[in-house]
Amino acid sequence: MSTIDSTLTSFIDIKSDSDFSIHNLPYGIFSVAKDSVRRAGVAIGEHVLDLSVLETEGLLSLQGGPYFDQPTLNAFIDSGPDNWKHARTTIQKLLSSDNATLRDDAELQKKVLLKQADVTMHLPVQVPGFTDFYSSKEHATNVGTMFRDPNNALLPNWTEMPVGYNGRASTVIVSGMDIVRPSGQLKPNPDERPVFSACKRLDFELETAFVVGKGNRIGQPIAVDEAARHIFGMVLLNDWSARDIQKWEYVPLGPFNAKTFASQVSPWIVTMEALAPFSTACPAQEPKPLAYLNEKDSDSSFDITLSVELLPEEAETATVICETNFKYMYWSMAQQLTHHTITGCKVEVGDMMGSGTISGPTPDSYGSMLEIAWNATKPVTLEGGATRSFIEDGDTVIMKGYSEKYGIRIGFGEVRGTVLPALSFDFNK
């Protein structure tokens, strides 16, 4: 576990509850106007530090660069851990309160420090592949209890391996984009044929995703005790779900259209180096995993506080409907990555791998509306008196996350999406 240097401060005025302290420095891709050139920056307080300008000015030189005048972070991530570390160290020095280079140069500050409110954020990486796991024991137990046998909620394979499926990288989208309600086949009456309809049970899934920082060769699995070195950082993920479409389509091959319309991520990638001081143990795993999943590092999870807010259209205030923590996850990211590659599957820089819905042990810590409203049998009352069993048109879902220790906060910002009505289809024309 890394330690936190509490003496490190920035010359920039940063609020104590800001997600973006000098100890964080998450990477993202931004533009000043929606259609202007995209480049890389880090978040610091309410600002974005333009890394492409630092490169041009000769203040951030990395082996094999330049890297930050590009529309994605893939090339920088692919350049390897030595560059990751050098970049982080250099940026922290430039932003520190005892370094005059940027602190005392007002003209340079105008070039490199932009207000976050004045920029447009974009998807930070080109995503070659997207995988979603199912690694919260509480979530899997809740779903199994609802739809199967409460006494045998978990299927036999669940405690033996990180269960997952391959999703669609093409619909990984950034926070702030609207979500069009999906349409597809539903089967509301078990004794009748399916119907084509707009989804009536639209749901969120509170997740995180890790970004692969180093790939492997096809046929060469990544060992579990090496897996952490293959992970660059983490983002928040709302893996939107059409529950009624999924219920009809998932047998026998699992989720398909119900999960391919939008997987929405926060724009800032929080590095594993920034999160290292907040590492913690995973829950006890019983039975002990097979040897290839058996980690030497007992602190392979992270203490990350997570929440979900629901803001109906025209409402003045959002309602917090979930508060949970990443540390409840049964399977670690290292175990997920190792299991993903154990048959020889090739993963690539920029691949995103979702945690699966993160639920805690109590109803207020459940990470999906399916669980919170218990399959529509316990509707949730929002601020102002409205109720919800699933997500309605005009609703905005906001997910947040942060780690905090000794007064030092490392945050993810938010992932936010607003639901638009389904498209109108007329198949008779």
Coordinates of C-alpha atoms in Angstrom, one line a residue:
M1 CA 0.0 0.0 0.0
S2 CA 1.4 3.4 -1.0
T3 CA 1.4 6.3 1.4
I4 CA 0.0 9.8 1.0
D5 CA 2.3 12.8 1.1
S6 CA 0.1 15.2 3.1
T7 CA 2.7 18.0 2.7
L8 CA 2.1 18.2 -1.0
T9 CA 0.0 21.2 -1.9
S10 CA -0.9 23.1 -5.1
F11 CA -0.6 26.8 -5.8
I12 CA -4.1 26.5 -7.3
D13 CA -6.9 27.2 -4.8
I14 CA -8.7 23.8 -4.5
K15 CA -11.7 23.2 -2.3
S16 CA -11.3 20.6 0.4
D17 CA -14.1 18.5 -1.0
S18 CA -12.9 18.7 -4.6
D19 CA -12.5 15.3 -6.4
F20 CA -9.4 16.7 -8.2
S21 CA -6.7 17.4 -5.7
I22 CA -3.0 17.4 -6.6
H23 CA -2.9 13.8 -5.3
N24 CA -5.3 12.7 -8.0
L25 CA -4.5 14.2 -11.5
P26 CA -6.8 12.0 -13.6
Y27 CA -6.4 12.0 -17.3
G28 CA -9.0 13.0 -19.9
I29 CA -9.6 14.3 -23.4
F30 CA -11.1 17.7 -23.9
S31 CA -11.7 20.4 -26.5
V32 CA -12.4 24.1 -25.9
A33 CA -15.3 24.2 -28.3
K34 CA -17.4 21.2 -29.3
D35 CA -15.9 20.8 -32.7
S36 CA -12.3 22.0 -32.0
V37 CA -9.2 20.0 -31.7
R38 CA -9.2 17.3 -29.0
R39 CA -6.2 16.9 -26.7
A40 CA -5.2 15.5 -23.3
G41 CA -5.4 17.2 -19.9
V42 CA -5.6 16.4 -16.3
A43 CA -8.2 17.7 -13.8
I44 CA -6.9 20.0 -11.0
G45 CA -9.5 21.6 -8.8
E46 CA -12.0 23.4 -11.1
H47 CA -9.4 23.5 -13.9
V48 CA -8.1 21.4 -16.8
L49 CA -4.3 21.5 -17.2
D50 CA -3.6 21.3 -21.0
L51 CA -0.8 18.7 -21.3
S52 CA -0.4 19.4 -25.0
V53 CA 0.8 22.9 -24.3
L54 CA 3.2 21.7 -21.6
E55 CA 4.7 19.3 -24.2
T56 CA 5.0 22.2 -26.7
E57 CA 6.7 24.4 -24.1
G58 CA 9.2 21.6 -23.3
L59 CA 7.9 21.2 -19.7
L60 CA 6.6 17.7 -20.1
S61 CA 8.9 15.6 -22.3
L62 CA 8.3 11.8 -22.3
Q63 CA 10.3 9.1 -24.1
G64 CA 8.8 8.5 -27.6
G65 CA 6.5 11.5 -27.4
P66 CA 4.7 13.7 -28.0
Y67 CA 1.6 12.0 -26.7
F68 CA -0.8 14.7 -25.6
D69 CA -1.8 16.5 -28.8
Q70 CA -3.9 13.4 -29.8
P71 CA -7.6 12.8 -29.6
T72 CA -7.3 9.8 -27.3
L73 CA -5.0 8.7 -24.5
N74 CA -4.2 5.3 -26.1
A75 CA -0.7 6.2 -27.3
F76 CA 0.3 7.6 -23.9
I77 CA -1.0 4.6 -22.1
D78 CA 0.7 2.3 -24.5
S79 CA 4.0 4.0 -23.9
G80 CA 4.3 2.2 -20.5
P81 CA 4.6 2.6 -16.8
D82 CA 7.9 4.5 -16.9
N83 CA 6.2 7.3 -18.8
W84 CA 3.1 7.1 -16.6
K85 CA 5.2 7.7 -13.5
H86 CA 7.4 10.4 -15.1
A87 CA 4.4 12.3 -16.3
R88 CA 2.7 12.2 -12.9
T89 CA 5.8 13.3 -11.1
T90 CA 6.4 16.1 -13.5
I91 CA 2.8 17.4 -13.4
Q92 CA 2.8 17.3 -9.6
K93 CA 6.0 19.3 -9.5
L94 CA 4.6 21.9 -11.9
L95 CA 1.4 22.3 -9.9
S96 CA 3.0 22.3 -6.4
S97 CA 3.0 25.4 -4.3
D98 CA 6.8 25.5 -3.9
N99 CA 7.6 25.4 -7.7
A100 CA 7.8 28.8 -9.4
T101 CA 7.8 27.6 -13.0
L102 CA 4.0 27.7 -13.5
R103 CA 3.1 29.4 -10.2
D104 CA 4.9 32.7 -11.1
D105 CA 4.2 32.8 -14.9
A106 CA 0.8 34.4 -15.5
E107 CA 1.1 34.1 -19.3
L108 CA 1.8 30.4 -19.1
Q109 CA -1.1 29.9 -16.8
K110 CA -3.4 31.5 -19.3
K111 CA -2.2 29.0 -21.9
V112 CA -2.4 25.8 -19.8
L113 CA -5.1 26.3 -17.2
L114 CA -8.6 26.3 -18.5
K115 CA -11.9 26.2 -16.5
Q116 CA -13.6 22.8 -16.6
A117 CA -16.9 24.7 -17.1
D118 CA -15.5 26.1 -20.4
V119 CA -14.4 22.8 -22.0
T120 CA -16.2 19.8 -23.6
M121 CA -15.1 16.4 -22.4
H122 CA -14.8 13.4 -24.7
L123 CA -14.4 9.7 -24.4
P124 CA -10.8 9.4 -23.1
V125 CA -9.7 6.3 -25.0
Q126 CA -10.5 4.5 -28.2
V127 CA -12.0 1.3 -26.8
P128 CA -11.1 -1.8 -28.8
G129 CA -13.2 -4.1 -26.6
F130 CA -15.7 -3.9 -23.7
T131 CA -16.3 -6.7 -21.2
D132 CA -18.8 -6.6 -18.3
F133 CA -18.4 -8.8 -15.3
Y134 CA -20.9 -9.9 -12.6
S135 CA -18.7 -9.8 -9.5
S136 CA -20.8 -8.4 -6.7
K137 CA -22.0 -11.3 -4.5
E138 CA -24.8 -9.2 -3.0
H139 CA -26.1 -8.2 -6.5
A140 CA -25.9 -11.7 -7.9
T141 CA -27.7 -13.1 -4.8
N142 CA -30.4 -10.5 -5.0
V143 CA -31.1 -11.2 -8.7
G144 CA -31.0 -14.9 -8.1
T145 CA -33.4 -14.6 -5.2
M146 CA -35.8 -12.6 -7.3
F147 CA -35.9 -14.7 -10.4
R148 CA -34.8 -18.2 -9.3
D149 CA -34.6 -20.2 -6.1
P150 CA -33.9 -18.0 -3.0
N151 CA -32.2 -21.0 -1.4
N152 CA -29.9 -21.4 -4.3
A153 CA -29.6 -17.8 -5.6
L154 CA -26.0 -18.2 -6.9
L155 CA -25.3 -20.6 -9.7
P156 CA -22.6 -23.2 -9.0
N157 CA -20.0 -21.5 -11.1
W158 CA -20.3 -18.0 -9.5
T159 CA -18.0 -18.6 -6.5
E160 CA -15.4 -20.4 -8.7
M161 CA -14.7 -17.8 -11.4
P162 CA -15.4 -14.1 -12.3
V163 CA -18.5 -14.5 -14.5
G164 CA -18.7 -12.1 -17.4
Y165 CA -19.7 -11.5 -21.1
N166 CA -18.3 -9.5 -24.0
G167 CA -20.3 -6.4 -24.8
R168 CA -20.2 -3.7 -27.5
A169 CA -17.2 -1.3 -27.5
S170 CA -19.0 0.8 -30.1
T171 CA -21.6 2.0 -27.6
V172 CA -19.3 3.0 -24.8
I173 CA -20.1 6.7 -24.5
V174 CA -19.0 9.5 -22.3
S175 CA -20.9 11.2 -19.5
G176 CA -23.4 13.9 -20.6
M177 CA -24.7 12.1 -23.7
D178 CA -28.4 11.5 -23.7
I179 CA -29.8 8.0 -23.7
V180 CA -32.5 7.1 -26.2
R181 CA -34.9 4.6 -24.6
P182 CA -34.3 1.3 -26.4
S183 CA -36.9 -0.7 -28.2
G184 CA -37.0 -4.4 -28.9
Q185 CA -38.8 -7.7 -28.3
L186 CA -40.6 -8.1 -25.0
K187 CA -42.7 -11.0 -23.8
P188 CA -45.1 -9.6 -21.2
N189 CA -47.5 -12.6 -21.5
P190 CA -45.7 -16.0 -21.1
D191 CA -48.6 -17.7 -23.0
E192 CA -48.4 -15.4 -26.0
R193 CA -45.9 -14.5 -28.7
P194 CA -43.5 -11.6 -28.0
V195 CA -44.3 -8.0 -29.0
F196 CA -42.1 -5.2 -30.3
S197 CA -42.2 -2.3 -27.9
A198 CA -40.2 0.4 -26.2
C199 CA -38.4 -0.8 -23.1
K200 CA -40.7 -0.4 -20.1
R201 CA -38.1 -1.5 -17.4
L202 CA -35.1 0.7 -18.1
D203 CA -32.5 0.5 -15.4
F204 CA -29.1 1.8 -14.4
E205 CA -26.3 -0.3 -13.1
L206 CA -23.8 1.3 -10.8
E207 CA -20.3 0.0 -11.8
T208 CA -16.7 1.0 -12.3
A209 CA -14.5 -0.1 -15.2
F210 CA -10.8 -0.5 -15.5
V211 CA -8.8 0.5 -18.5
V212 CA -6.2 -1.9 -19.8
G213 CA -2.8 -0.3 -19.9
K214 CA -0.8 -3.2 -21.3
G215 CA -2.0 -6.0 -23.5
N216 CA -0.9 -9.5 -24.0
R217 CA -0.1 -11.8 -27.0
I218 CA -2.8 -14.2 -28.1
G219 CA -2.4 -17.5 -26.4
Q220 CA -0.5 -16.0 -23.5
P221 CA -2.6 -15.5 -20.4
I222 CA -1.8 -12.7 -17.9
A223 CA -0.8 -14.2 -14.5
V224 CA -2.9 -13.0 -11.6
D225 CA 0.1 -11.5 -9.7
E226 CA 1.1 -9.6 -12.8
A227 CA -2.4 -8.4 -13.7
A228 CA -2.2 -5.1 -11.7
R229 CA 0.7 -4.0 -13.9
H230 CA -1.6 -4.3 -16.9
I231 CA -4.2 -1.9 -15.5
F232 CA -3.8 1.9 -16.1
G233 CA -6.8 3.3 -14.2
M234 CA -10.5 3.3 -13.5
V235 CA -13.6 5.2 -14.5
L236 CA -17.2 5.2 -13.2
L237 CA -19.6 3.2 -15.4
N238 CA -23.4 3.3 -15.8
D239 CA -24.0 0.1 -17.8
W240 CA -27.6 0.9 -18.8
S241 CA -29.9 -2.1 -18.9
A242 CA -33.2 -2.9 -20.5
R243 CA -34.5 -5.4 -18.0
D244 CA -37.6 -6.6 -19.9
I245 CA -35.7 -7.0 -23.2
Q246 CA -33.1 -9.0 -21.4
K247 CA -35.6 -11.3 -19.6
W248 CA -36.8 -12.6 -23.0
E249 CA -33.6 -12.7 -24.9
Y250 CA -30.9 -13.9 -22.5
V251 CA -31.6 -17.7 -22.8
P252 CA -29.4 -19.4 -23.8
L253 CA -26.5 -17.0 -24.5
G254 CA -26.9 -14.2 -22.0
P255 CA -27.3 -10.4 -22.5
F256 CA -27.5 -9.0 -26.0
N257 CA -29.6 -6.1 -27.1
A258 CA -30.6 -5.3 -23.6
K259 CA -27.0 -4.2 -22.8
T260 CA -25.6 -2.9 -26.1
F261 CA -27.4 0.4 -26.5
A262 CA -25.3 2.4 -23.9
S263 CA -22.4 1.8 -21.5
Q264 CA -21.7 5.3 -20.2
V265 CA -18.4 6.3 -18.5
S266 CA -17.0 9.3 -16.6
P267 CA -14.6 11.4 -18.6
W268 CA -11.6 11.2 -16.2
I269 CA -9.4 8.2 -15.8
V270 CA -8.2 7.9 -12.2
T271 CA -4.8 6.2 -12.3
M272 CA -4.0 3.2 -10.2
E273 CA -1.1 5.1 -8.7
A274 CA -3.5 7.7 -7.4
L275 CA -5.7 5.0 -5.9
A276 CA -2.9 2.9 -4.4
P277 CA -3.1 4.5 -0.9
F278 CA -6.8 3.4 -0.7
S279 CA -6.2 -0.3 -1.4
T280 CA -8.0 -2.8 0.9
A281 CA -8.8 -6.5 1.1
C282 CA -11.5 -8.2 -1.0
P283 CA -14.2 -10.1 0.9
A284 CA -13.2 -13.6 2.0
Q285 CA -13.5 -16.0 -0.9
E286 CA -14.9 -19.4 -0.2
P287 CA -14.0 -21.8 -1.6
K288 CA -10.5 -20.8 -2.1
P289 CA -10.0 -20.0 -5.8
L290 CA -8.2 -22.3 -8.1
A291 CA -4.5 -21.7 -8.2
Y292 CA -4.5 -19.4 -11.3
L293 CA -6.9 -17.0 -9.5
N294 CA -5.2 -17.2 -6.1
E295 CA -3.6 -13.8 -5.4
K296 CA -0.6 -13.2 -3.2
D297 CA -1.6 -9.6 -2.6
S298 CA -4.4 -9.6 0.0
D299 CA -5.1 -5.9 -0.6
S300 CA -6.3 -6.1 -4.2
S301 CA -9.5 -4.1 -3.8
F302 CA -10.1 -0.4 -3.1
D303 CA -12.1 1.7 -0.7
I304 CA -14.2 3.8 -3.1
T305 CA -17.4 5.4 -1.9
L306 CA -20.1 5.3 -4.6
S307 CA -23.5 6.9 -5.0
V308 CA -26.4 7.2 -7.4
E309 CA -28.7 10.2 -7.6
L310 CA -32.0 10.4 -9.6
L311 CA -33.2 13.7 -10.9
P312 CA -36.6 13.7 -12.6
E313 CA -37.4 16.2 -15.4
E314 CA -38.4 19.6 -14.0
A315 CA -37.4 18.5 -10.4
E316 CA -35.3 21.0 -8.5
T317 CA -33.3 18.6 -6.5
A318 CA -31.9 15.1 -7.1
T319 CA -32.5 12.2 -4.6
V320 CA -29.7 10.0 -3.5
I321 CA -31.1 6.5 -4.0
C322 CA -27.9 4.4 -3.4
E323 CA -24.8 4.7 -1.4
T324 CA -22.3 1.8 -1.5
N325 CA -18.6 1.0 -1.8
F326 CA -16.3 -0.8 -4.3
K327 CA -14.7 -2.8 -1.5
Y328 CA -17.8 -5.1 -1.5
M329 CA -16.8 -6.6 -4.8
Y330 CA -16.1 -10.3 -4.4
W331 CA -13.7 -10.7 -7.4
S332 CA -10.8 -8.3 -7.8
M333 CA -9.9 -6.6 -11.0
A334 CA -6.7 -8.7 -11.2
Q335 CA -8.7 -11.9 -11.0
Q336 CA -11.1 -10.6 -13.6
L337 CA -8.3 -9.8 -16.1
T338 CA -6.5 -13.1 -15.5
H339 CA -9.7 -15.1 -15.9
H340 CA -10.5 -13.1 -19.1
T341 CA -7.1 -14.2 -20.6
I342 CA -6.7 -17.7 -19.2
T343 CA -7.8 -19.4 -22.4
G344 CA -5.4 -17.2 -24.4
C345 CA -7.8 -14.3 -25.2
K346 CA -5.9 -11.2 -26.3
V347 CA -6.6 -7.9 -24.6
E348 CA -5.5 -4.5 -25.9
V349 CA -4.6 -1.1 -24.6
G350 CA -7.8 0.9 -24.0
D351 CA -10.0 -2.1 -23.4
M352 CA -12.6 -1.4 -20.7
M353 CA -13.8 -4.0 -18.3
G354 CA -16.9 -3.3 -16.2
S355 CA -17.1 -4.5 -12.6
G356 CA -20.7 -5.6 -12.8
T357 CA -23.3 -3.9 -10.6
I358 CA -21.9 -3.0 -7.2
S359 CA -24.3 -3.7 -4.4
G360 CA -23.7 -3.7 -0.7
P361 CA -25.3 -5.6 2.1
T362 CA -28.3 -3.3 2.8
P363 CA -31.2 -2.1 0.7
D364 CA -29.8 1.5 0.5
S365 CA -26.6 0.2 -0.9
Y366 CA -28.1 -1.8 -3.8
G367 CA -26.6 -0.7 -7.2
S368 CA -29.6 -1.0 -9.5
M369 CA -33.2 0.1 -9.6
L370 CA -34.2 -3.6 -10.1
E371 CA -32.9 -4.3 -6.5
I372 CA -33.8 -0.9 -4.9
A373 CA -37.4 -1.2 -5.9
W374 CA -37.2 -5.1 -5.7
N375 CA -38.5 -5.8 -9.1
A376 CA -41.2 -3.0 -8.9
T377 CA -42.7 -4.3 -5.7
K378 CA -41.3 -1.6 -3.5
P379 CA -41.3 1.7 -5.4
V380 CA -38.8 4.4 -4.3
T381 CA -40.2 7.8 -3.1
L382 CA -38.1 10.7 -4.4
E383 CA -37.8 14.3 -3.2
G384 CA -41.0 16.1 -4.0
G385 CA -43.1 12.9 -3.7
A386 CA -42.7 11.2 -7.1
T387 CA -42.1 7.5 -7.1
R388 CA -40.0 5.2 -9.3
S389 CA -39.8 1.5 -9.9
F390 CA -37.6 1.9 -13.1
I391 CA -36.2 4.9 -15.0
E392 CA -38.7 7.1 -16.8
D393 CA -38.3 9.5 -19.8
G394 CA -36.7 12.8 -18.7
D395 CA -35.0 11.2 -15.7
T396 CA -31.3 12.0 -15.2
V397 CA -29.1 9.4 -13.5
I398 CA -25.9 10.8 -11.8
M399 CA -23.2 8.5 -10.4
K400 CA -20.3 9.7 -8.2
G401 CA -17.3 8.2 -6.5
Y402 CA -14.4 9.1 -4.4
S403 CA -11.8 7.7 -2.0
E404 CA -10.7 9.8 1.1
K405 CA -8.2 9.4 3.8
Y406 CA -6.4 11.8 6.2
G407 CA -8.2 14.7 4.5
I408 CA -7.0 13.7 1.1
R409 CA -9.7 13.1 -1.5
I410 CA -9.3 11.2 -4.8
G411 CA -12.5 11.5 -6.9
F412 CA -13.9 10.4 -10.2
G413 CA -16.2 13.3 -10.9
E414 CA -19.5 12.0 -12.2
V415 CA -21.1 10.0 -15.0
R416 CA -24.5 11.6 -15.9
G417 CA -27.1 10.6 -18.5
T418 CA -30.6 11.8 -19.3
V419 CA -33.2 9.4 -20.8
L420 CA -35.0 10.5 -24.0
P421 CA -38.2 8.9 -25.3
A422 CA -37.9 5.9 -27.6
L423 CA -37.9 6.4 -31.3
S424 CA -41.1 6.0 -33.2
F425 CA -41.2 3.0 -35.5
D426 CA -43.7 2.4 -38.3
F427 CA -42.8 -0.9 -40.0
N428 CA -45.8 -0.7 -42.4
K429 CA -44.1 2.1 -44.4

